[in-house]
GROMACS .gro file of C-alpha atoms in nm:
model
  471
    1MET     CA    1   0.753   0.115   2.573
    2ASN     CA    2   1.146   0.162   2.578
    3ALA     CA    3   1.356   0.389   2.785
    4ASP     CA    4   1.426   0.618   2.490
    5GLY     CA    5   1.045   0.664   2.441
    6SER     CA    6   0.987   0.442   2.145
    7VAL     CA    7   0.674   0.235   2.079
    8SER     CA    8   0.725  -0.100   1.889
    9VAL     CA    9   0.457  -0.036   1.633
   10VAL     CA   10   0.485  -0.037   1.257
   11ALA     CA   11   0.251  -0.111   0.968
   12HIS     CA   12   0.458  -0.301   0.705
   13GLY     CA   13   0.689  -0.363   0.986
   14LEU     CA   14   0.396  -0.506   1.194
   15GLY     CA   15   0.453  -0.833   1.059
   16GLY     CA   16   0.195  -1.104   0.958
   17SER     CA   17   0.017  -1.361   1.172
   18ALA     CA   18   0.264  -1.660   1.166
   19ASP     CA   19   0.050  -1.902   1.332
   20LEU     CA   20  -0.263  -1.944   1.113
   21PRO     CA   21  -0.361  -2.312   1.057
   22ILE     CA   22  -0.331  -2.361   0.689
   23PRO     CA   23  -0.039  -2.562   0.568
   24PHE     CA   24   0.209  -2.370   0.347
   25THR     CA   25   0.204  -2.635   0.078
   26TYR     CA   26  -0.167  -2.636   0.044
   27ALA     CA   27  -0.189  -2.259   0.007
   28LEU     CA   28   0.102  -2.250  -0.246
   29ILE     CA   29  -0.060  -2.519  -0.447
   30GLY     CA   30  -0.397  -2.343  -0.453
   31ALA     CA   31  -0.237  -2.033  -0.556
   32ALA     CA   32  -0.042  -2.198  -0.820
   33TRP     CA   33  -0.333  -2.367  -0.965
   34ALA     CA   34  -0.546  -2.037  -0.972
   35LEU     CA   35  -0.293  -1.860  -1.160
   36THR     CA   36  -0.243  -2.152  -1.407
   37PHE     CA   37  -0.602  -2.190  -1.471
   38THR     CA   38  -0.622  -1.816  -1.514
   39PHE     CA   39  -0.341  -1.805  -1.780
   40ALA     CA   40  -0.500  -2.085  -1.956
   41VAL     CA   41  -0.832  -1.922  -1.978
   42VAL     CA   42  -0.714  -1.577  -2.086
   43ALA     CA   43  -0.449  -1.702  -2.317
   44LEU     CA   44  -0.676  -1.965  -2.507
   45ALA     CA   45  -1.037  -1.823  -2.487
   46TRP     CA   46  -0.981  -1.442  -2.418
   47ARG     CA   47  -0.920  -1.314  -2.762
   48LYS     CA   48  -1.102  -0.969  -2.769
   49PRO     CA   49  -1.066  -0.687  -2.513
   50ARG     CA   50  -1.353  -0.667  -2.278
   51PHE     CA   51  -1.272  -0.378  -2.058
   52GLY     CA   52  -1.209  -0.002  -2.105
   53SER     CA   53  -1.237   0.326  -1.928
   54GLU     CA   54  -1.467   0.457  -2.187
   55LYS     CA   55  -1.750   0.245  -2.064
   56PRO     CA   56  -1.980   0.463  -1.873
   57GLY     CA   57  -2.106   0.240  -1.600
   58ARG     CA   58  -2.438   0.279  -1.442
   59GLU     CA   59  -2.505   0.645  -1.353
   60LEU     CA   60  -2.622   0.695  -0.989
   61PRO     CA   61  -2.919   0.955  -0.925
   62PRO     CA   62  -2.824   1.310  -0.998
   63TRP     CA   63  -2.862   1.408  -0.627
   64VAL     CA   64  -2.573   1.186  -0.542
   65THR     CA   65  -2.334   1.374  -0.761
   66ALA     CA   66  -2.494   1.711  -0.656
   67ALA     CA   67  -2.456   1.635  -0.286
   68VAL     CA   68  -2.094   1.523  -0.328
   69ASP     CA   69  -1.987   1.821  -0.529
   70ALA     CA   70  -2.176   2.067  -0.317
   71PRO     CA   71  -1.941   2.335  -0.188
   72ALA     CA   72  -2.082   2.282   0.150
   73THR     CA   73  -1.995   1.915   0.140
   74ARG     CA   74  -1.653   1.976   0.040
   75TRP     CA   75  -1.577   2.235   0.308
   76VAL     CA   76  -1.721   2.028   0.578
   77VAL     CA   77  -1.514   1.731   0.481
   78GLY     CA   78  -1.206   1.939   0.438
   79ILE     CA   79  -1.236   2.114   0.782
   80ALA     CA   80  -1.303   1.779   0.941
   81GLY     CA   81  -1.011   1.642   0.797
   82LEU     CA   82  -0.804   1.945   0.911
   83ALA     CA   83  -0.953   1.932   1.253
   84LEU     CA   84  -0.868   1.555   1.285
   85ALA     CA   85  -0.509   1.648   1.176
   86VAL     CA   86  -0.480   1.914   1.448
   87TRP     CA   87  -0.600   1.679   1.705
   88VAL     CA   88  -0.345   1.409   1.625
   89GLY     CA   89  -0.071   1.687   1.621
   90LEU     CA   90  -0.177   1.787   1.961
   91VAL     CA   91  -0.186   1.438   2.098
   92ALA     CA   92   0.151   1.371   1.930
   93PHE     CA   93   0.333   1.648   2.106
   94PHE     CA   94   0.115   1.690   2.440
   95GLY     CA   95  -0.037   1.348   2.486
   96PRO     CA   96   0.106   1.044   2.631
   97GLN     CA   97   0.463   0.974   2.527
   98ASN     CA   98   0.448   0.608   2.593
   99ALA     CA   99   0.263   0.306   2.472
  100GLU     CA  100  -0.063   0.488   2.533
  101SER     CA  101  -0.004   0.727   2.233
  102PRO     CA  102  -0.227   0.663   1.943
  103LEU     CA  103   0.029   0.846   1.707
  104PRO     CA  104   0.185   0.514   1.570
  105GLY     CA  105  -0.142   0.355   1.524
  106VAL     CA  106  -0.273   0.667   1.315
  107PHE     CA  107   0.049   0.690   1.122
  108TYR     CA  108   0.092   0.310   1.033
  109VAL     CA  109  -0.273   0.171   1.053
  110LEU     CA  110  -0.523   0.452   0.983
  111MET     CA  111  -0.314   0.655   0.734
  112TRP     CA  112  -0.157   0.354   0.560
  113VAL     CA  113  -0.410   0.075   0.562
  114GLY     CA  114  -0.735   0.268   0.625
  115LEU     CA  115  -0.643   0.486   0.335
  116VAL     CA  116  -0.664   0.184   0.101
  117ALA     CA  117  -0.978   0.058   0.237
  118LEU     CA  118  -1.160   0.400   0.204
  119SER     CA  119  -1.010   0.450  -0.135
  120VAL     CA  120  -1.136   0.115  -0.270
  121LEU     CA  121  -1.480   0.168  -0.134
  122PHE     CA  122  -1.533   0.541  -0.209
  123GLY     CA  123  -1.267   0.665  -0.449
  124PRO     CA  124  -0.969   0.901  -0.379
  125VAL     CA  125  -1.087   1.031  -0.048
  126TRP     CA  126  -0.764   1.178   0.055
  127ARG     CA  127  -0.831   1.447  -0.208
  128ALA     CA  128  -1.130   1.572   0.009
  129LEU     CA  129  -0.975   1.496   0.356
  130SER     CA  130  -0.623   1.627   0.305
  131PRO     CA  131  -0.534   1.904   0.565
  132VAL     CA  132  -0.272   2.055   0.314
  133ARG     CA  133  -0.536   2.086   0.044
  134THR     CA  134  -0.774   2.253   0.310
  135VAL     CA  135  -0.498   2.490   0.433
  136HIS     CA  136  -0.425   2.586   0.069
  137ARG     CA  137  -0.785   2.668  -0.007
  138LEU     CA  138  -0.820   2.868   0.326
  139LEU     CA  139  -0.528   3.091   0.223
  140GLY     CA  140  -0.665   3.163  -0.134
  141GLY     CA  141  -0.573   2.859  -0.335
  142LYS     CA  142  -0.323   3.041  -0.553
  143SER     CA  143   0.005   2.922  -0.695
  144LEU     CA  144   0.335   3.093  -0.817
  145ARG     CA  145   0.399   2.860  -1.117
  146ASP     CA  146   0.277   2.559  -1.294
  147TYR     CA  147   0.382   2.217  -1.167
  148PRO     CA  148   0.652   2.095  -1.396
  149ALA     CA  149   0.514   1.809  -1.620
  150ALA     CA  150   0.838   1.620  -1.635
  151LEU     CA  151   0.816   1.561  -1.247
  152GLY     CA  152   0.503   1.363  -1.292
  153TYR     CA  153   0.460   1.122  -0.975
  154TRP     CA  154   0.838   1.116  -0.885
  155PRO     CA  155   0.804   1.330  -0.572
  156ALA     CA  156   0.523   1.103  -0.459
  157ALA     CA  157   0.747   0.807  -0.525
  158PHE     CA  158   1.018   0.950  -0.311
  159GLY     CA  159   0.764   1.016  -0.042
  160LEU     CA  160   0.626   0.681  -0.036
  161PHE     CA  161   0.987   0.537  -0.025
  162ALA     CA  162   1.053   0.755   0.276
  163PHE     CA  163   0.751   0.617   0.458
  164VAL     CA  164   0.832   0.245   0.392
  165TRP     CA  165   1.190   0.334   0.487
  166LEU     CA  166   1.084   0.458   0.827
  167GLU     CA  167   0.890   0.155   0.887
  168LEU     CA  168   1.122  -0.116   0.742
  169ALA     CA  169   1.466  -0.002   0.729
  170SER     CA  170   1.508   0.291   1.006
  171PRO     CA  171   1.681   0.228   1.343
  172ASP     CA  172   1.351   0.256   1.538
  173PRO     CA  173   1.021   0.275   1.331
  174GLY     CA  174   0.810   0.290   1.650
  175SER     CA  175   0.986   0.602   1.776
  176LEU     CA  176   0.743   0.883   1.860
  177ALA     CA  177   1.002   1.151   1.779
  178ALA     CA  178   1.079   0.978   1.444
  179ILE     CA  179   0.710   0.986   1.344
  180ARG     CA  180   0.672   1.321   1.439
  181ILE     CA  181   0.979   1.443   1.249
  182TRP     CA  182   0.849   1.250   0.943
  183LEU     CA  183   0.501   1.406   0.953
  184LEU     CA  184   0.655   1.766   1.001
  185ILE     CA  185   0.872   1.733   0.704
  186TYR     CA  186   0.570   1.585   0.515
  187LEU     CA  187   0.358   1.890   0.602
  188ILE     CA  188   0.637   2.141   0.532
  189VAL     CA  189   0.726   2.010   0.182
  190THR     CA  190   0.356   1.950   0.082
  191LEU     CA  191   0.242   2.296   0.196
  192ALA     CA  192   0.532   2.465   0.033
  193GLY     CA  193   0.483   2.266  -0.292
  194ALA     CA  194   0.102   2.355  -0.287
  195PHE     CA  195   0.193   2.743  -0.227
  196VAL     CA  196   0.435   2.724  -0.525
  197CYS     CA  197   0.250   2.494  -0.772
  198GLY     CA  198  -0.100   2.504  -0.669
  199ALA     CA  199  -0.343   2.198  -0.603
  200ARG     CA  200  -0.162   2.007  -0.890
  201TRP     CA  201   0.112   1.950  -0.640
  202CYS     CA  202  -0.115   1.772  -0.412
  203ALA     CA  203  -0.262   1.563  -0.699
  204ARG     CA  204   0.079   1.452  -0.824
  205ALA     CA  205   0.341   1.488  -0.539
  206ASP     CA  206   0.154   1.423  -0.200
  207PRO     CA  207   0.257   1.062  -0.145
  208PHE     CA  208  -0.088   0.988   0.047
  209GLU     CA  209  -0.295   1.147  -0.234
  210VAL     CA  210  -0.120   0.970  -0.498
  211TYR     CA  211  -0.143   0.631  -0.305
  212GLY     CA  212  -0.520   0.697  -0.269
  213ILE     CA  213  -0.555   0.783  -0.647
  214VAL     CA  214  -0.379   0.468  -0.733
  215VAL     CA  215  -0.582   0.223  -0.532
  216SER     CA  216  -0.899   0.393  -0.604
  217ARG     CA  217  -0.870   0.271  -0.961
  218LEU     CA  218  -0.994  -0.063  -0.821
  219SER     CA  219  -1.305   0.117  -0.680
  220ALA     CA  220  -1.653   0.048  -0.842
  221LEU     CA  221  -1.731   0.406  -0.799
  222ARG     CA  222  -1.597   0.666  -1.058
  223ARG     CA  223  -1.679   0.965  -1.275
  224ASN     CA  224  -1.820   0.911  -1.625
  225ARG     CA  225  -1.759   1.142  -1.905
  226ASN     CA  226  -2.017   1.370  -1.804
  227GLY     CA  227  -1.864   1.410  -1.459
  228ARG     CA  228  -2.143   1.212  -1.301
  229ILE     CA  229  -2.068   0.969  -1.028
  230ALA     CA  230  -2.140   0.614  -1.174
  231ILE     CA  231  -2.097   0.244  -1.054
  232GLY     CA  232  -1.934  -0.005  -1.269
  233ASN     CA  233  -1.687  -0.293  -1.319
  234PRO     CA  234  -1.343  -0.212  -1.134
  235PHE     CA  235  -1.175  -0.371  -1.451
  236ASP     CA  236  -1.318  -0.080  -1.664
  237HIS     CA  237  -1.193   0.153  -1.412
  238LEU     CA  238  -0.832   0.031  -1.371
  239PRO     CA  239  -0.723   0.161  -1.730
  240SER     CA  240  -0.814   0.509  -1.630
  241LEU     CA  241  -0.499   0.544  -1.411
  242PRO     CA  242  -0.323   0.868  -1.522
  243ILE     CA  243   0.001   0.772  -1.716
  244ARG     CA  244   0.272   1.007  -1.600
  245PRO     CA  245   0.641   0.984  -1.534
  246GLY     CA  246   0.706   0.796  -1.208
  247ILE     CA  247   0.398   0.593  -1.196
  248VAL     CA  248   0.585   0.272  -1.233
  249ALA     CA  249   0.821   0.382  -0.960
  250VAL     CA  250   0.521   0.449  -0.738
  251LEU     CA  251   0.383   0.101  -0.785
  252SER     CA  252   0.724  -0.060  -0.751
  253VAL     CA  253   0.787   0.105  -0.421
  254LEU     CA  254   0.461  -0.022  -0.297
  255LEU     CA  255   0.507  -0.382  -0.414
  256GLY     CA  256   0.877  -0.397  -0.346
  257SER     CA  257   0.843  -0.291   0.013
  258THR     CA  258   0.561  -0.545   0.084
  259ALA     CA  259   0.812  -0.803  -0.044
  260PHE     CA  260   1.094  -0.672   0.155
  261ASP     CA  261   0.867  -0.676   0.470
  262SER     CA  262   0.810  -1.063   0.413
  263PHE     CA  263   1.167  -1.114   0.333
  264SER     CA  264   1.311  -0.920   0.622
  265ALA     CA  265   1.082  -1.126   0.868
  266ARG     CA  266   1.266  -1.450   0.789
  267PRO     CA  267   1.510  -1.554   1.060
  268GLN     CA  268   1.781  -1.607   0.795
  269TRP     CA  269   1.769  -1.237   0.734
  270ARG     CA  270   1.777  -1.143   1.095
  271THR     CA  271   2.067  -1.368   1.156
  272PHE     CA  272   2.256  -1.227   0.868
  273ILE     CA  273   2.197  -0.859   0.998
  274ASP     CA  274   2.316  -0.964   1.345
  275GLU     CA  275   2.632  -1.142   1.213
  276THR     CA  276   2.721  -0.878   0.947
  277ALA     CA  277   2.629  -0.543   1.090
  278GLY     CA  278   2.851  -0.436   1.359
  279SER     CA  279   2.650  -0.127   1.457
  280VAL     CA  280   2.296   0.018   1.438
  281THR     CA  281   2.407   0.239   1.151
  282ALA     CA  282   2.548  -0.064   0.945
  283ALA     CA  283   2.227  -0.242   1.010
  284THR     CA  284   2.018   0.036   0.888
  285LEU     CA  285   2.236   0.080   0.573
  286ILE     CA  286   2.199  -0.296   0.480
  287ASN     CA  287   1.827  -0.277   0.537
  288THR     CA  288   1.803   0.045   0.324
  289ALA     CA  289   1.992  -0.112   0.049
  290ALA     CA  290   1.789  -0.422   0.054
  291LEU     CA  291   1.475  -0.230   0.041
  292PHE     CA  292   1.588  -0.024  -0.260
  293VAL     CA  293   1.692  -0.339  -0.429
  294PHE     CA  294   1.354  -0.493  -0.378
  295ALA     CA  295   1.161  -0.195  -0.509
  296GLY     CA  296   1.440  -0.179  -0.817
  297VAL     CA  297   1.400  -0.537  -0.894
  298VAL     CA  298   1.016  -0.486  -0.924
  299ALA     CA  299   1.052  -0.179  -1.142
  300ALA     CA  300   1.325  -0.328  -1.362
  301THR     CA  301   1.130  -0.646  -1.418
  302PHE     CA  302   0.803  -0.485  -1.506
  303TRP     CA  303   0.981  -0.211  -1.728
  304LEU     CA  304   1.199  -0.477  -1.912
  305ALA     CA  305   0.890  -0.708  -1.954
  306ALA     CA  306   0.679  -0.436  -2.115
  307ARG     CA  307   0.974  -0.301  -2.340
  308ALA     CA  308   1.037  -0.636  -2.483
  309THR     CA  309   0.702  -0.626  -2.671
  310GLY     CA  310   0.743  -0.678  -3.048
  311GLY     CA  311   0.512  -0.558  -3.335
  312VAL     CA  312   0.520  -0.197  -3.202
  313ASP     CA  313   0.708   0.112  -3.295
  314ARG     CA  314   0.961   0.281  -3.073
  315GLU     CA  315   0.744   0.542  -2.939
  316GLN     CA  316   0.472   0.285  -2.852
  317ARG     CA  317   0.727   0.045  -2.673
  318ARG     CA  318   0.825   0.344  -2.464
  319LEU     CA  319   0.488   0.414  -2.350
  320LEU     CA  320   0.403   0.059  -2.268
  321PRO     CA  321   0.515   0.032  -1.900
  322GLY     CA  322   0.285   0.329  -1.810
  323GLN     CA  323  -0.001   0.176  -2.020
  324MET     CA  324   0.039  -0.153  -1.837
  325ALA     CA  325   0.112  -0.024  -1.485
  326HIS     CA  326  -0.256  -0.039  -1.371
  327SER     CA  327  -0.243  -0.416  -1.392
  328LEU     CA  328  -0.003  -0.395  -1.068
  329ILE     CA  329  -0.288  -0.227  -0.864
  330PRO     CA  330  -0.491  -0.534  -0.780
  331ILE     CA  331  -0.167  -0.698  -0.656
  332VAL     CA  332  -0.085  -0.392  -0.432
  333VAL     CA  333  -0.444  -0.394  -0.270
  334GLY     CA  334  -0.446  -0.770  -0.232
  335TYR     CA  335  -0.115  -0.761  -0.052
  336VAL     CA  336  -0.215  -0.473   0.187
  337PHE     CA  337  -0.525  -0.650   0.308
  338ALA     CA  338  -0.352  -0.986   0.325
  339HIS     CA  339  -0.070  -0.824   0.550
  340TYR     CA  340  -0.275  -0.595   0.755
  341LEU     CA  341  -0.644  -0.679   0.769
  342THR     CA  342  -0.608  -0.795   1.131
  343TYR     CA  343  -0.419  -0.464   1.222
  344LEU     CA  344  -0.677  -0.234   1.037
  345VAL     CA  345  -0.962  -0.395   1.225
  346GLU     CA  346  -0.815  -0.463   1.574
  347ARG     CA  347  -0.515  -0.224   1.615
  348GLY     CA  348  -0.762   0.022   1.427
  349GLN     CA  349  -0.999   0.012   1.717
  350GLN     CA  350  -0.735   0.054   1.990
  351THR     CA  351  -0.616   0.361   1.794
  352VAL     CA  352  -0.952   0.519   1.793
  353TYR     CA  353  -1.011   0.444   2.144
  354LEU     CA  354  -0.687   0.612   2.249
  355LEU     CA  355  -0.767   0.902   2.022
  356LEU     CA  356  -1.105   0.956   2.194
  357GLY     CA  357  -0.978   0.875   2.542
  358VAL     CA  358  -1.209   0.584   2.580
  359ASP     CA  359  -1.124   0.311   2.800
  360ALA     CA  360  -1.274   0.008   2.598
  361ASP     CA  361  -1.145  -0.352   2.523
  362VAL     CA  362  -1.045  -0.434   2.175
  363ASN     CA  363  -1.270  -0.693   1.988
  364TYR     CA  364  -1.022  -0.952   1.837
  365ILE     CA  365  -1.297  -1.052   1.592
  366LEU     CA  366  -1.049  -1.168   1.336
  367SER     CA  367  -0.758  -1.323   1.561
  368LEU     CA  368  -1.027  -1.538   1.739
  369HIS     CA  369  -1.114  -1.705   1.421
  370PRO     CA  370  -0.772  -1.819   1.284
  371SER     CA  371  -0.896  -2.061   1.001
  372LEU     CA  372  -1.136  -1.813   0.846
  373LEU     CA  373  -0.857  -1.526   0.886
  374ALA     CA  374  -0.594  -1.747   0.712
  375THR     CA  375  -0.833  -1.830   0.431
  376VAL     CA  376  -0.936  -1.473   0.363
  377LYS     CA  377  -0.570  -1.355   0.371
  378VAL     CA  378  -0.462  -1.632   0.114
  379GLY     CA  379  -0.753  -1.534  -0.090
  380PHE     CA  380  -0.666  -1.164  -0.108
  381VAL     CA  381  -0.323  -1.275  -0.233
  382VAL     CA  382  -0.476  -1.517  -0.489
  383VAL     CA  383  -0.736  -1.287  -0.622
  384GLY     CA  384  -0.500  -0.996  -0.631
  385HIS     CA  385  -0.256  -1.185  -0.865
  386VAL     CA  386  -0.552  -1.332  -1.068
  387ALA     CA  387  -0.693  -1.000  -1.116
  388GLY     CA  388  -0.375  -0.852  -1.220
  389VAL     CA  389  -0.305  -1.113  -1.498
  390ILE     CA  390  -0.655  -1.058  -1.623
  391ALA     CA  391  -0.600  -0.673  -1.647
  392ALA     CA  392  -0.268  -0.718  -1.828
  393HIS     CA  393  -0.399  -0.952  -2.068
  394ASP     CA  394  -0.709  -0.739  -2.146
  395ARG     CA  395  -0.488  -0.427  -2.190
  396ALA     CA  396  -0.235  -0.616  -2.419
  397LEU     CA  397  -0.538  -0.688  -2.652
  398HIS     CA  398  -0.618  -0.334  -2.672
  399LEU     CA  399  -0.278  -0.203  -2.739
  400LEU     CA  400  -0.107  -0.460  -2.959
  401PRO     CA  401  -0.152  -0.528  -3.335
  402LYS     CA  402  -0.369  -0.838  -3.394
  403THR     CA  403  -0.078  -1.030  -3.544
  404HIS     CA  404   0.115  -1.011  -3.205
  405GLN     CA  405  -0.182  -1.017  -2.961
  406LEU     CA  406  -0.205  -1.378  -2.886
  407THR     CA  407   0.177  -1.457  -2.873
  408ARG     CA  408   0.257  -1.139  -2.696
  409SER     CA  409  -0.040  -1.148  -2.443
  410ALA     CA  410   0.025  -1.529  -2.376
  411ARG     CA  411   0.407  -1.432  -2.296
  412ASP     CA  412   0.286  -1.144  -2.082
  413ASP     CA  413   0.038  -1.373  -1.878
  414ALA     CA  414   0.307  -1.640  -1.838
  415GLY     CA  415   0.560  -1.387  -1.723
  416ASP     CA  416   0.322  -1.213  -1.497
  417GLY     CA  417   0.197  -1.537  -1.350
  418GLY     CA  418   0.546  -1.660  -1.274
  419LEU     CA  419   0.639  -1.336  -1.137
  420HIS     CA  420   0.334  -1.292  -0.933
  421LEU     CA  421   0.353  -1.659  -0.795
  422HIS     CA  422   0.725  -1.591  -0.699
  423ARG     CA  423   0.621  -1.281  -0.507
  424ALA     CA  424   0.317  -1.457  -0.355
  425VAL     CA  425   0.535  -1.722  -0.203
  426PRO     CA  426   0.693  -1.512   0.097
  427VAL     CA  427   0.346  -1.366   0.178
  428VAL     CA  428   0.156  -1.693   0.153
  429ARG     CA  429   0.426  -1.865   0.356
  430ARG     CA  430   0.393  -1.609   0.638
  431VAL     CA  431   0.015  -1.633   0.653
  432SER     CA  432   0.009  -2.011   0.646
  433SER     CA  433   0.314  -2.139   0.840
  434GLY     CA  434   0.273  -2.333   1.145
  435TYR     CA  435  -0.024  -2.470   1.335
  436ALA     CA  436  -0.122  -2.313   1.651
  437GLY     CA  437  -0.280  -2.603   1.848
  438ALA     CA  438  -0.563  -2.604   2.084
  439ASP     CA  439  -0.474  -2.286   2.287
  440HIS     CA  440  -0.433  -2.086   1.960
  441HIS     CA  441  -0.711  -1.836   2.065
  442ARG     CA  442  -0.545  -1.747   2.385
  443ARG     CA  443  -0.194  -1.718   2.221
  444SER     CA  444  -0.331  -1.524   1.944
  445GLU     CA  445  -0.465  -1.264   2.169
  446ARG     CA  446  -0.141  -1.246   2.384
  447LEU     CA  447   0.062  -1.221   2.063
  448LEU     CA  448  -0.123  -0.931   1.947
  449ARG     CA  449  -0.098  -0.745   2.270
  450ARG     CA  450   0.271  -0.812   2.277
  451ARG     CA  451   0.305  -0.680   1.932
  452PHE     CA  452   0.090  -0.379   2.012
  453ALA     CA  453   0.271  -0.282   2.331
  454GLY     CA  454   0.635  -0.322   2.225
  455GLY     CA  455   0.944  -0.547   2.171
  456ASP     CA  456   1.005  -0.660   1.801
  457ALA     CA  457   1.300  -0.836   1.681
  458ARG     CA  458   1.478  -0.541   1.519
  459ARG     CA  459   1.478  -0.364   1.844
  460ARG     CA  460   1.632  -0.663   2.024
  461SER     CA  461   1.886  -0.668   1.742
  462ARG     CA  462   1.970  -0.310   1.783
  463GLN     CA  463   2.006  -0.340   2.164
  464ARG     CA  464   2.261  -0.639   2.106
  465HIS     CA  465   2.462  -0.415   1.873
  466GLN     CA  466   2.469  -0.124   2.122
  467ARG     CA  467   2.579  -0.370   2.410
  468ALA     CA  468   2.844  -0.512   2.181
  469ALA     CA  469   2.968  -0.167   2.084
  470GLY     CA  470   2.987  -0.075   2.465
  471ARG     CA  471   3.204  -0.372   2.524
   0.00000   0.00000   0.00000
């Protein structure tokens, strides 16, 4: 807790565990071999498409769909989500204004990381939990006009960028006041949009709902053509991602922000900020520009790679970036869990205890098993990239003429594999760097407690700038 009422807790800004006992070289070699083997298999042996959203999957018993779709179920879940939002709001404004506040944990851990876990397990749950949707339904569910089709997912992309900006580039990401302001603006904008454009605004412009829709394409649960709930191969579910303007921007923000999180944690970048920025404002502007560049590079690289396809007409080439965008989803999910699994499990416990007013000890079940945790984190990174290569290759076989399938899909796989490995390097480096030694368990617990309670490098850097300005 700082004198200005800020708490040092962020999600992408939480940082990764940098003391896990897997040598970086071993982790990187393993990732490289996994991607190389995947590229060889799909390029040489995978000649026909195997996945498609038209496959029905295994339909669950009819009573499952009936129970999920029952109006009573929808209202109970919606009211529960609204009640939770009201409770969090009361705690945010009238609860503890110090390190005991659960608001940063709710915002950065439960809403950002927990949403991914729930969406992968059960589908787009934010659609049912959204307090904005519930308020809109309670007030009649009407709209003044249709949602402009040209907007697509662009409002959601801007909303997601605003979120990652707050946690990665803003002057004080752990400030309770900053989080409250962000959430108030989010509620005002989404409620106004819902009243003007109806529920379609929530489905296409709400950053959290769009985030949930995107990652839910990796869920084994989905709706078949008859509207029944079915279970099937997630690779068959991935291509069902709606293709609308802004979908590449959404995924680029998610991937680019994670890459910037890894990059900004490097001592070289922190030293550069300290030496270059003469004030807090300058440091914020530099970080903002860098965050934008990272997201832009991901978007430009993916868009150009898709547009460089031969053997298709101009219209098909224009559509290819959106048609291939779903192949980035496994990488997004892999990075989220590789970065924040520890915080979801352990910081999530602390947040729930604070919300309920329970004085209980956090079970550091993952941090106390560092070797297993490091292996799992590296596994998420590697599996996410391998799954992305497979999804891209299979979709290329669906979309391209047979005369161009082998050469183009091989070129896609090689390019995707290289890009994926390049992006994996900083994440794997953070997961695997260093060796903790015999007292790792005690240091790991102390490290987590320090990170949860306050004092990250960016705040210290800001304080140095303020002291320098005072002189």
